[in-house]
Amino acid sequence: MNPNIRSAGPADMPAIYKLMEDFSIFQKTPEKLLNTTDQLQNDSNDFKCIVIESGNMIVGFASYFFTYYSWSGKGLYLDDLYIDPSYRGKGFGKKLLDAVFDIARDANCKRVRWQVSRWNSEAIKFYKQIGATVEDTEINCDLSLS
């Protein structure tokens, strides 16, 4: 099982959206998924995403955007990373995360930042194993503009 990682294209949006739905259920917040497949396609200039495939099936995705941190400079924010549960524990998440880190390095980013739910102990353990610092000092603020 040798996975393929590549940039997402317009034809991938339905499969990515299905994984987003699955992720929202995993996060126990399906009501927060307000995006649509059409919106993903319409926002293609802003929606940066890579996918990981097994065979010809997309089994995970990572969405991200470039940002600028006033304290450290250019960065990449990893918005979501999700692997279908049946493909976890096979190194797919690590490969996808490494691909995100490569994108950040290629763009001369100084850091990659992302969030993890406090209850997601498996993900926290995984992130610490790869050398990430998992802080508990920030609280998210979110304001809907629609």
JSON list of C-alpha atoms in Angstrom, two decimals:
[
{"chain": "A", "resi": 1, "resn": "MET", "atom": "CA", "xyz": [0.00, 0.00, 0.00]},
{"chain": "A", "resi": 2, "resn": "ASN", "atom": "CA", "xyz": [2.08, 2.90, -1.33]},
{"chain": "A", "resi": 3, "resn": "PRO", "atom": "CA", "xyz": [0.10, 6.14, -0.99]},
{"chain": "A", "resi": 4, "resn": "ASN", "atom": "CA", "xyz": [0.23, 9.00, -3.48]},
{"chain": "A", "resi": 5, "resn": "ILE", "atom": "CA", "xyz": [0.17, 12.62, -2.30]},
{"chain": "A", "resi": 6, "resn": "ARG", "atom": "CA", "xyz": [-0.79, 15.41, -4.68]},
{"chain": "A", "resi": 7, "resn": "SER", "atom": "CA", "xyz": [-2.45, 18.81, -4.89]},
{"chain": "A", "resi": 8, "resn": "ALA", "atom": "CA", "xyz": [-6.22, 18.71, -4.95]},
{"chain": "A", "resi": 9, "resn": "GLY", "atom": "CA", "xyz": [-8.04, 19.67, -8.12]},
{"chain": "A", "resi": 10, "resn": "PRO", "atom": "CA", "xyz": [-11.64, 20.62, -8.91]},
{"chain": "A", "resi": 11, "resn": "ALA", "atom": "CA", "xyz": [-12.69, 17.02, -9.54]},
{"chain": "A", "resi": 12, "resn": "ASP", "atom": "CA", "xyz": [-11.54, 16.08, -6.02]},
{"chain": "A", "resi": 13, "resn": "MET", "atom": "CA", "xyz": [-13.90, 18.42, -4.19]},
{"chain": "A", "resi": 14, "resn": "PRO", "atom": "CA", "xyz": [-16.77, 15.92, -3.67]},
{"chain": "A", "resi": 15, "resn": "ALA", "atom": "CA", "xyz": [-14.39, 13.36, -2.10]},
{"chain": "A", "resi": 16, "resn": "ILE", "atom": "CA", "xyz": [-12.72, 16.05, 0.04]},
{"chain": "A", "resi": 17, "resn": "TYR", "atom": "CA", "xyz": [-16.11, 17.33, 1.16]},
{"chain": "A", "resi": 18, "resn": "LYS", "atom": "CA", "xyz": [-17.14, 13.82, 2.19]},
{"chain": "A", "resi": 19, "resn": "LEU", "atom": "CA", "xyz": [-13.99, 13.57, 4.30]},
{"chain": "A", "resi": 20, "resn": "MET", "atom": "CA", "xyz": [-14.81, 16.98, 5.80]},
{"chain": "A", "resi": 21, "resn": "GLU", "atom": "CA", "xyz": [-18.23, 15.65, 6.77]},
{"chain": "A", "resi": 22, "resn": "ASP", "atom": "CA", "xyz": [-16.61, 12.61, 8.37]},
{"chain": "A", "resi": 23, "resn": "PHE", "atom": "CA", "xyz": [-14.13, 14.86, 10.18]},
{"chain": "A", "resi": 24, "resn": "SER", "atom": "CA", "xyz": [-16.91, 17.08, 11.53]},
{"chain": "A", "resi": 25, "resn": "ILE", "atom": "CA", "xyz": [-18.62, 13.99, 12.96]},
{"chain": "A", "resi": 26, "resn": "PHE", "atom": "CA", "xyz": [-15.31, 12.78, 14.43]},
{"chain": "A", "resi": 27, "resn": "GLN", "atom": "CA", "xyz": [-14.92, 16.21, 16.05]},
{"chain": "A", "resi": 28, "resn": "LYS", "atom": "CA", "xyz": [-18.49, 15.89, 17.41]},
{"chain": "A", "resi": 29, "resn": "THR", "atom": "CA", "xyz": [-19.47, 19.16, 15.71]},
{"chain": "A", "resi": 30, "resn": "PRO", "atom": "CA", "xyz": [-21.21, 18.33, 12.41]},
{"chain": "A", "resi": 31, "resn": "GLU", "atom": "CA", "xyz": [-23.38, 21.44, 12.79]},
{"chain": "A", "resi": 32, "resn": "LYS", "atom": "CA", "xyz": [-20.28, 23.60, 12.32]},
{"chain": "A", "resi": 33, "resn": "LEU", "atom": "CA", "xyz": [-19.62, 22.38, 8.78]},
{"chain": "A", "resi": 34, "resn": "LEU", "atom": "CA", "xyz": [-21.14, 25.20, 6.74]},
{"chain": "A", "resi": 35, "resn": "ASN", "atom": "CA", "xyz": [-19.03, 24.82, 3.60]},
{"chain": "A", "resi": 36, "resn": "THR", "atom": "CA", "xyz": [-20.28, 23.10, 0.44]},
{"chain": "A", "resi": 37, "resn": "THR", "atom": "CA", "xyz": [-18.67, 21.37, -2.50]},
{"chain": "A", "resi": 38, "resn": "ASP", "atom": "CA", "xyz": [-19.66, 24.31, -4.70]},
{"chain": "A", "resi": 39, "resn": "GLN", "atom": "CA", "xyz": [-18.07, 26.79, -2.31]},
{"chain": "A", "resi": 40, "resn": "LEU", "atom": "CA", "xyz": [-14.85, 24.77, -2.25]},
{"chain": "A", "resi": 41, "resn": "GLN", "atom": "CA", "xyz": [-14.76, 24.91, -6.04]},
{"chain": "A", "resi": 42, "resn": "ASN", "atom": "CA", "xyz": [-15.65, 28.63, -6.14]},
{"chain": "A", "resi": 43, "resn": "ASP", "atom": "CA", "xyz": [-12.94, 29.39, -3.57]},
{"chain": "A", "resi": 44, "resn": "SER", "atom": "CA", "xyz": [-10.27, 27.42, -5.43]},
{"chain": "A", "resi": 45, "resn": "ASN", "atom": "CA", "xyz": [-7.87, 30.38, -5.39]},
{"chain": "A", "resi": 46, "resn": "ASP", "atom": "CA", "xyz": [-7.98, 30.42, -1.59]},
{"chain": "A", "resi": 47, "resn": "PHE", "atom": "CA", "xyz": [-8.59, 26.76, -0.76]},
{"chain": "A", "resi": 48, "resn": "LYS", "atom": "CA", "xyz": [-5.18, 25.10, -0.67]},
{"chain": "A", "resi": 49, "resn": "CYS", "atom": "CA", "xyz": [-5.36, 21.38, -0.18]},
{"chain": "A", "resi": 50, "resn": "ILE", "atom": "CA", "xyz": [-3.35, 18.24, -0.73]},
{"chain": "A", "resi": 51, "resn": "VAL", "atom": "CA", "xyz": [-4.79, 14.76, -0.77]},
{"chain": "A", "resi": 52, "resn": "ILE", "atom": "CA", "xyz": [-3.43, 11.32, -0.06]},
{"chain": "A", "resi": 53, "resn": "GLU", "atom": "CA", "xyz": [-4.66, 8.45, -2.20]},
{"chain": "A", "resi": 54, "resn": "SER", "atom": "CA", "xyz": [-4.60, 4.71, -1.86]},
{"chain": "A", "resi": 55, "resn": "GLY", "atom": "CA", "xyz": [-5.15, 3.25, -5.27]},
{"chain": "A", "resi": 56, "resn": "ASN", "atom": "CA", "xyz": [-7.39, 5.78, -6.96]},
{"chain": "A", "resi": 57, "resn": "MET", "atom": "CA", "xyz": [-9.32, 6.62, -3.79]},
{"chain": "A", "resi": 58, "resn": "ILE", "atom": "CA", "xyz": [-8.74, 9.79, -1.76]},
{"chain": "A", "resi": 59, "resn": "VAL", "atom": "CA", "xyz": [-8.38, 8.64, 1.86]},
{"chain": "A", "resi": 60, "resn": "GLY", "atom": "CA", "xyz": [-7.20, 11.85, 3.49]},
{"chain": "A", "resi": 61, "resn": "PHE", "atom": "CA", "xyz": [-6.60, 15.53, 3.02]},
{"chain": "A", "resi": 62, "resn": "ALA", "atom": "CA", "xyz": [-4.75, 18.47, 4.49]},
{"chain": "A", "resi": 63, "resn": "SER", "atom": "CA", "xyz": [-5.98, 22.01, 3.94]},
{"chain": "A", "resi": 64, "resn": "TYR", "atom": "CA", "xyz": [-3.77, 24.98, 4.67]},
{"chain": "A", "resi": 65, "resn": "PHE", "atom": "CA", "xyz": [-3.07, 28.63, 3.98]},
{"chain": "A", "resi": 66, "resn": "PHE", "atom": "CA", "xyz": [-0.11, 30.95, 4.16]},
{"chain": "A", "resi": 67, "resn": "THR", "atom": "CA", "xyz": [-0.09, 33.58, 6.85]},
{"chain": "A", "resi": 68, "resn": "TYR", "atom": "CA", "xyz": [2.22, 36.05, 8.50]},
{"chain": "A", "resi": 69, "resn": "TYR", "atom": "CA", "xyz": [3.01, 36.01, 12.21]},
{"chain": "A", "resi": 70, "resn": "SER", "atom": "CA", "xyz": [4.18, 39.34, 13.56]},
{"chain": "A", "resi": 71, "resn": "TRP", "atom": "CA", "xyz": [6.53, 37.63, 16.02]},
{"chain": "A", "resi": 72, "resn": "SER", "atom": "CA", "xyz": [8.16, 35.15, 13.65]},
{"chain": "A", "resi": 73, "resn": "GLY", "atom": "CA", "xyz": [7.39, 36.00, 10.02]},
{"chain": "A", "resi": 74, "resn": "LYS", "atom": "CA", "xyz": [5.86, 34.00, 7.20]},
{"chain": "A", "resi": 75, "resn": "GLY", "atom": "CA", "xyz": [4.09, 30.83, 8.22]},
{"chain": "A", "resi": 76, "resn": "LEU", "atom": "CA", "xyz": [1.78, 28.11, 7.08]},
{"chain": "A", "resi": 77, "resn": "TYR", "atom": "CA", "xyz": [-1.40, 27.38, 8.99]},
{"chain": "A", "resi": 78, "resn": "LEU", "atom": "CA", "xyz": [-2.57, 23.79, 8.74]},
{"chain": "A", "resi": 79, "resn": "ASP", "atom": "CA", "xyz": [-6.34, 24.16, 8.92]},
{"chain": "A", "resi": 80, "resn": "ASP", "atom": "CA", "xyz": [-7.40, 20.52, 8.77]},
{"chain": "A", "resi": 81, "resn": "LEU", "atom": "CA", "xyz": [-5.70, 17.17, 8.46]},
{"chain": "A", "resi": 82, "resn": "TYR", "atom": "CA", "xyz": [-7.91, 14.10, 8.31]},
{"chain": "A", "resi": 83, "resn": "ILE", "atom": "CA", "xyz": [-7.30, 10.48, 7.41]},
{"chain": "A", "resi": 84, "resn": "ASP", "atom": "CA", "xyz": [-10.11, 7.99, 6.91]},
{"chain": "A", "resi": 85, "resn": "PRO", "atom": "CA", "xyz": [-10.16, 5.80, 10.05]},
{"chain": "A", "resi": 86, "resn": "SER", "atom": "CA", "xyz": [-9.52, 2.60, 8.08]},
{"chain": "A", "resi": 87, "resn": "TYR", "atom": "CA", "xyz": [-6.19, 4.06, 6.89]},
{"chain": "A", "resi": 88, "resn": "ARG", "atom": "CA", "xyz": [-4.92, 5.27, 10.26]},
{"chain": "A", "resi": 89, "resn": "GLY", "atom": "CA", "xyz": [-1.94, 3.61, 11.85]},
{"chain": "A", "resi": 90, "resn": "LYS", "atom": "CA", "xyz": [-0.38, 2.93, 8.44]},
{"chain": "A", "resi": 91, "resn": "GLY", "atom": "CA", "xyz": [1.79, 6.04, 8.24]},
{"chain": "A", "resi": 92, "resn": "PHE", "atom": "CA", "xyz": [-0.60, 8.00, 6.01]},
{"chain": "A", "resi": 93, "resn": "GLY", "atom": "CA", "xyz": [-1.01, 10.85, 8.50]},
{"chain": "A", "resi": 94, "resn": "LYS", "atom": "CA", "xyz": [2.75, 11.21, 8.91]},
{"chain": "A", "resi": 95, "resn": "LYS", "atom": "CA", "xyz": [3.29, 11.22, 5.15]},
{"chain": "A", "resi": 96, "resn": "LEU", "atom": "CA", "xyz": [0.60, 13.86, 4.66]},
{"chain": "A", "resi": 97, "resn": "LEU", "atom": "CA", "xyz": [1.95, 16.00, 7.49]},
{"chain": "A", "resi": 98, "resn": "ASP", "atom": "CA", "xyz": [5.50, 15.72, 6.10]},
{"chain": "A", "resi": 99, "resn": "ALA", "atom": "CA", "xyz": [4.17, 16.90, 2.73]},
{"chain": "A", "resi": 100, "resn": "VAL", "atom": "CA", "xyz": [2.66, 19.96, 4.43]},
{"chain": "A", "resi": 101, "resn": "PHE", "atom": "CA", "xyz": [5.98, 20.67, 6.13]},
{"chain": "A", "resi": 102, "resn": "ASP", "atom": "CA", "xyz": [7.72, 20.39, 2.74]},
{"chain": "A", "resi": 103, "resn": "ILE", "atom": "CA", "xyz": [5.28, 22.91, 1.25]},
{"chain": "A", "resi": 104, "resn": "ALA", "atom": "CA", "xyz": [6.07, 25.28, 4.12]},
{"chain": "A", "resi": 105, "resn": "ARG", "atom": "CA", "xyz": [9.84, 24.84, 3.71]},
{"chain": "A", "resi": 106, "resn": "ASP", "atom": "CA", "xyz": [9.60, 25.38, -0.06]},
{"chain": "A", "resi": 107, "resn": "ALA", "atom": "CA", "xyz": [7.73, 28.63, 0.59]},
{"chain": "A", "resi": 108, "resn": "ASN", "atom": "CA", "xyz": [10.39, 29.78, 3.09]},
{"chain": "A", "resi": 109, "resn": "CYS", "atom": "CA", "xyz": [8.00, 29.68, 6.04]},
{"chain": "A", "resi": 110, "resn": "LYS", "atom": "CA", "xyz": [9.42, 30.07, 9.52]},
{"chain": "A", "resi": 111, "resn": "ARG", "atom": "CA", "xyz": [6.79, 27.94, 11.24]},
{"chain": "A", "resi": 112, "resn": "VAL", "atom": "CA", "xyz": [3.76, 25.71, 10.79]},
{"chain": "A", "resi": 113, "resn": "ARG", "atom": "CA", "xyz": [0.90, 26.10, 13.23]},
{"chain": "A", "resi": 114, "resn": "TRP", "atom": "CA", "xyz": [-2.26, 24.08, 13.76]},
{"chain": "A", "resi": 115, "resn": "GLN", "atom": "CA", "xyz": [-4.80, 23.19, 16.40]},
{"chain": "A", "resi": 116, "resn": "VAL", "atom": "CA", "xyz": [-5.67, 19.95, 18.11]},
{"chain": "A", "resi": 117, "resn": "SER", "atom": "CA", "xyz": [-8.67, 19.25, 20.31]},
{"chain": "A", "resi": 118, "resn": "ARG", "atom": "CA", "xyz": [-7.81, 18.81, 23.97]},
{"chain": "A", "resi": 119, "resn": "TRP", "atom": "CA", "xyz": [-9.72, 15.50, 24.06]},
{"chain": "A", "resi": 120, "resn": "ASN", "atom": "CA", "xyz": [-7.81, 14.05, 21.07]},
{"chain": "A", "resi": 121, "resn": "SER", "atom": "CA", "xyz": [-5.05, 12.35, 23.06]},
{"chain": "A", "resi": 122, "resn": "GLU", "atom": "CA", "xyz": [-3.96, 10.15, 20.13]},
{"chain": "A", "resi": 123, "resn": "ALA", "atom": "CA", "xyz": [-3.33, 13.18, 17.92]},
{"chain": "A", "resi": 124, "resn": "ILE", "atom": "CA", "xyz": [-1.55, 15.03, 20.73]},
{"chain": "A", "resi": 125, "resn": "LYS", "atom": "CA", "xyz": [0.71, 12.03, 21.29]},
{"chain": "A", "resi": 126, "resn": "PHE", "atom": "CA", "xyz": [1.42, 11.81, 17.54]},
{"chain": "A", "resi": 127, "resn": "TYR", "atom": "CA", "xyz": [2.26, 15.52, 17.28]},
{"chain": "A", "resi": 128, "resn": "LYS", "atom": "CA", "xyz": [4.58, 15.38, 20.27]},
{"chain": "A", "resi": 129, "resn": "GLN", "atom": "CA", "xyz": [6.35, 12.33, 18.78]},
{"chain": "A", "resi": 130, "resn": "ILE", "atom": "CA", "xyz": [7.20, 14.33, 15.65]},
{"chain": "A", "resi": 131, "resn": "GLY", "atom": "CA", "xyz": [8.62, 17.14, 17.76]},
{"chain": "A", "resi": 132, "resn": "ALA", "atom": "CA", "xyz": [5.74, 19.61, 17.82]},
{"chain": "A", "resi": 133, "resn": "THR", "atom": "CA", "xyz": [5.13, 21.74, 20.87]},
{"chain": "A", "resi": 134, "resn": "VAL", "atom": "CA", "xyz": [1.54, 21.35, 22.04]},
{"chain": "A", "resi": 135, "resn": "GLU", "atom": "CA", "xyz": [0.66, 24.44, 24.04]},
{"chain": "A", "resi": 136, "resn": "ASP", "atom": "CA", "xyz": [-2.33, 24.98, 26.26]},
{"chain": "A", "resi": 137, "resn": "THR", "atom": "CA", "xyz": [-2.01, 28.75, 26.57]},
{"chain": "A", "resi": 138, "resn": "GLU", "atom": "CA", "xyz": [-4.25, 30.10, 23.79]},
{"chain": "A", "resi": 139, "resn": "ILE", "atom": "CA", "xyz": [-8.02, 30.23, 23.54]},
{"chain": "A", "resi": 140, "resn": "ASN", "atom": "CA", "xyz": [-9.60, 30.46, 20.09]},
{"chain": "A", "resi": 141, "resn": "CYS", "atom": "CA", "xyz": [-11.83, 33.37, 19.16]},
{"chain": "A", "resi": 142, "resn": "ASP", "atom": "CA", "xyz": [-14.24, 32.93, 16.28]},
{"chain": "A", "resi": 143, "resn": "LEU", "atom": "CA", "xyz": [-16.66, 35.44, 14.78]},
{"chain": "A", "resi": 144, "resn": "SER", "atom": "CA", "xyz": [-19.00, 34.41, 11.98]},
{"chain": "A", "resi": 145, "resn": "LEU", "atom": "CA", "xyz": [-19.42, 37.11, 9.34]},
{"chain": "A", "resi": 146, "resn": "SER", "atom": "CA", "xyz": [-22.34, 35.53, 7.51]}
]
